[in-house]
Tab-separated table of C-alpha atoms in Angstrom:
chain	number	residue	atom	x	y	z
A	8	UNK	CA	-28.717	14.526	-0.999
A	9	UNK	CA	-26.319	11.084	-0.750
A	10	UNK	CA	-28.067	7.638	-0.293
A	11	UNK	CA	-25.725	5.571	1.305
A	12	UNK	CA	-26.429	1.270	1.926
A	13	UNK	CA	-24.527	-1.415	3.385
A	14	UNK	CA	-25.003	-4.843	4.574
A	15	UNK	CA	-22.959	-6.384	7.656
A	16	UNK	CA	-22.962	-9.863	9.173
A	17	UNK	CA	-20.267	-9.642	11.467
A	18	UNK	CA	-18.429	-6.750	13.965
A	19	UNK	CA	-16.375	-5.887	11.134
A	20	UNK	CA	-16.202	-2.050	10.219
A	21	UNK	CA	-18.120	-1.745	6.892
A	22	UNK	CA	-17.884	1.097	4.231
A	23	UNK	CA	-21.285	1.823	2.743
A	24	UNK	CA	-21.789	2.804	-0.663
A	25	UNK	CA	-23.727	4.771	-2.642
A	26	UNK	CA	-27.106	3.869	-3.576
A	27	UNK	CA	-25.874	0.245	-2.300
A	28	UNK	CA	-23.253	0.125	-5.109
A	29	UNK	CA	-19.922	-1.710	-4.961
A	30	UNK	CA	-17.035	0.439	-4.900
A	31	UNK	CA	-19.370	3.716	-5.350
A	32	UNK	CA	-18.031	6.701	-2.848
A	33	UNK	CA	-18.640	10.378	-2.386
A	34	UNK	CA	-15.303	12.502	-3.162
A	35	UNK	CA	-15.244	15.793	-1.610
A	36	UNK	CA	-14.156	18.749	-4.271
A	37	UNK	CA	-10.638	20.304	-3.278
A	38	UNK	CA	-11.048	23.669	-1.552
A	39	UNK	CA	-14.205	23.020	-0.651
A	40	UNK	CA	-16.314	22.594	3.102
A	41	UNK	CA	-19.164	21.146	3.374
A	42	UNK	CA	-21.592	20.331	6.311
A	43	UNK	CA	-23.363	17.339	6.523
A	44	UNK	CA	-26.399	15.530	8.078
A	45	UNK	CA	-26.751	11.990	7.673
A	46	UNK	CA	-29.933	10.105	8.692
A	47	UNK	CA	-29.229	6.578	9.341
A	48	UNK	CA	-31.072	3.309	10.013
A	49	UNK	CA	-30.767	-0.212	10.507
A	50	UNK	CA	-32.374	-3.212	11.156
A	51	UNK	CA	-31.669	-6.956	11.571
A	52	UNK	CA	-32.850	-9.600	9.141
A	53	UNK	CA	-30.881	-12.426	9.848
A	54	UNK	CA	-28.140	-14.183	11.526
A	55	UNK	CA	-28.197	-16.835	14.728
A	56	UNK	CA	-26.488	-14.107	16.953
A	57	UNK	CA	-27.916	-12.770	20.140
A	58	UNK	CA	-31.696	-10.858	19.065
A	59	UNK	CA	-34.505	-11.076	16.243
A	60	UNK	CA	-35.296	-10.225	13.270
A	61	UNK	CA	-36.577	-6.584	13.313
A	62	UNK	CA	-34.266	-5.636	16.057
A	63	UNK	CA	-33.625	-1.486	15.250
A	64	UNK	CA	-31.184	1.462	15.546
A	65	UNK	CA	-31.204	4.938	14.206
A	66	UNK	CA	-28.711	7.571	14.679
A	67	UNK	CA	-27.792	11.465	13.461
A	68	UNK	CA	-24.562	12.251	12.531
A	69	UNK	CA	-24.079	15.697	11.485
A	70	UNK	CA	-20.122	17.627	11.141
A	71	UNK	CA	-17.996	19.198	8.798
A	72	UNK	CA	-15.751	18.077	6.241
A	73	UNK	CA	-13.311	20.129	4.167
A	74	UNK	CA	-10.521	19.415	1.858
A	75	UNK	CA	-7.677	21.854	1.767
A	76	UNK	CA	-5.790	21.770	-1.248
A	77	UNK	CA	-6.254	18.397	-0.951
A	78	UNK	CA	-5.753	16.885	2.591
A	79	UNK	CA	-9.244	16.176	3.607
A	80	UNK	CA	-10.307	15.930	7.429
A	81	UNK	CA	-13.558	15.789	9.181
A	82	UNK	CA	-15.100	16.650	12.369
A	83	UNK	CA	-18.014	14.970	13.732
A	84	UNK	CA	-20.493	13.885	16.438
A	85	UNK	CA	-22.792	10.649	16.279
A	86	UNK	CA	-26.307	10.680	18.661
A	87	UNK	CA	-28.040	7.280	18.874
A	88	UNK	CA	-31.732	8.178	18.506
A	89	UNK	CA	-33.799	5.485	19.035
A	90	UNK	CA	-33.522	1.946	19.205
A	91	UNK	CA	-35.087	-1.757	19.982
A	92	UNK	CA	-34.542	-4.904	20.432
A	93	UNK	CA	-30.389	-5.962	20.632
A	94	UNK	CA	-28.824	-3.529	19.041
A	95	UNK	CA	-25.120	-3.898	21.335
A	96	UNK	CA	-22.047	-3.023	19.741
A	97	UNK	CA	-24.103	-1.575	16.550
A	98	UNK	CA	-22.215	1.515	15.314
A	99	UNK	CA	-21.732	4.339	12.561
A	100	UNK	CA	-19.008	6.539	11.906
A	101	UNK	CA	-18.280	9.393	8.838
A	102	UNK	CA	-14.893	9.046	8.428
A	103	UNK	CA	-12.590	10.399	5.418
A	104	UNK	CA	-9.988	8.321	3.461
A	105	UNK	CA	-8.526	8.858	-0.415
A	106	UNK	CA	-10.636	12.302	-0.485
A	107	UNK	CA	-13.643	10.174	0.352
A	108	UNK	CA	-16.383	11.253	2.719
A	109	UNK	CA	-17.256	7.140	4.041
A	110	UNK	CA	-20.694	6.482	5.904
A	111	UNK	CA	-18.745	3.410	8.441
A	112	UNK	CA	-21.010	0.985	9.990
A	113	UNK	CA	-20.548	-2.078	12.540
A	114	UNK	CA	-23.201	-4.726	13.056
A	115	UNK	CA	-22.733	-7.789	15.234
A	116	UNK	CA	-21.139	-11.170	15.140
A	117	UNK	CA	-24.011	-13.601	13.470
A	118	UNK	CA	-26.025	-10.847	12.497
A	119	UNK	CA	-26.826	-9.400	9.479
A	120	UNK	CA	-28.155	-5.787	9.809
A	121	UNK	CA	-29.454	-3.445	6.289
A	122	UNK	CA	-28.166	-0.353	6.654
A	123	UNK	CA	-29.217	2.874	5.056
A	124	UNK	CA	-28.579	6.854	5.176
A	125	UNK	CA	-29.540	9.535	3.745
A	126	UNK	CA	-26.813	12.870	3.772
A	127	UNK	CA	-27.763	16.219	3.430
A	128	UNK	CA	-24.619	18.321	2.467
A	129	UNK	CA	-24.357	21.884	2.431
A	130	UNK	CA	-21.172	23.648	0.320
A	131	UNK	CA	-19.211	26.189	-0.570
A	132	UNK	CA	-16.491	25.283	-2.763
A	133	UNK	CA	-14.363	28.589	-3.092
A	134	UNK	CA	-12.409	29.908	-5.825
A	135	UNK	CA	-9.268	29.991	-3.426
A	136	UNK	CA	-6.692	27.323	-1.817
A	137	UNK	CA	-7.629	26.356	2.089
């Protein structure tokens, strides 16, 4: 299990971090695949843009990552589950970068959303190169 956080206040794309620390990523193992399952919520605390406070989004994101001798890639699908409130232009994305597996999220202009998801990876590192 990965714990991922972030905090956005703007449209920008966001790379969250593990257990909410700076500069804290996940690197996936060479010669290794791995599925994954993230869990992910937000919420809005803040901000003086368009909605209130409580305003809500969840999602699933579930694929596969693998890094073959090195070159990582993933493949992935994103299903907005439920949601309240305005929530437009609100957004994750797993995404790979430096041999990184990166949890991406996108609030809203004025807005500061918590963000928070929990990964469920399952491996097999093998013994040969991919």
């Amino acid at each position: 299990h990965l714990m991922f956080g972030a905090q956005t206040t703007d449209a920008s794309v966001t790379s969250s971090t593990l257990n909410n620390t700076t500069d804290s990523y996940f690197t996936v193992p060479e010669n290794t695949i791995m599925y994954f399952h993230a869990n992910i919520v937000a919420v809005r605390v803040a901000g003086t843009g368009a909605g209130s406070r409580g305003d809500f989004a969840s999602y699933v994101e579930r694929g596969v990552v693998i890094n073959k001798s090195g070159t990582v890639s993933v493949s992935r699908e994103v299903e907005a589950v439920k949601s309240s409130g305005t929530v437009s232009g609100w957004a994750t994305t797993v995404s790979t970068t430096g041999g990184q597996l990166l949890v991406n999220v996108q609030g809203a202009t004025d807005v500061t959303v918590e963000w928070c998801s929990d990964m469920v990876l399952t491996q097999i590192k093998t013994g040969v190169s991919l």
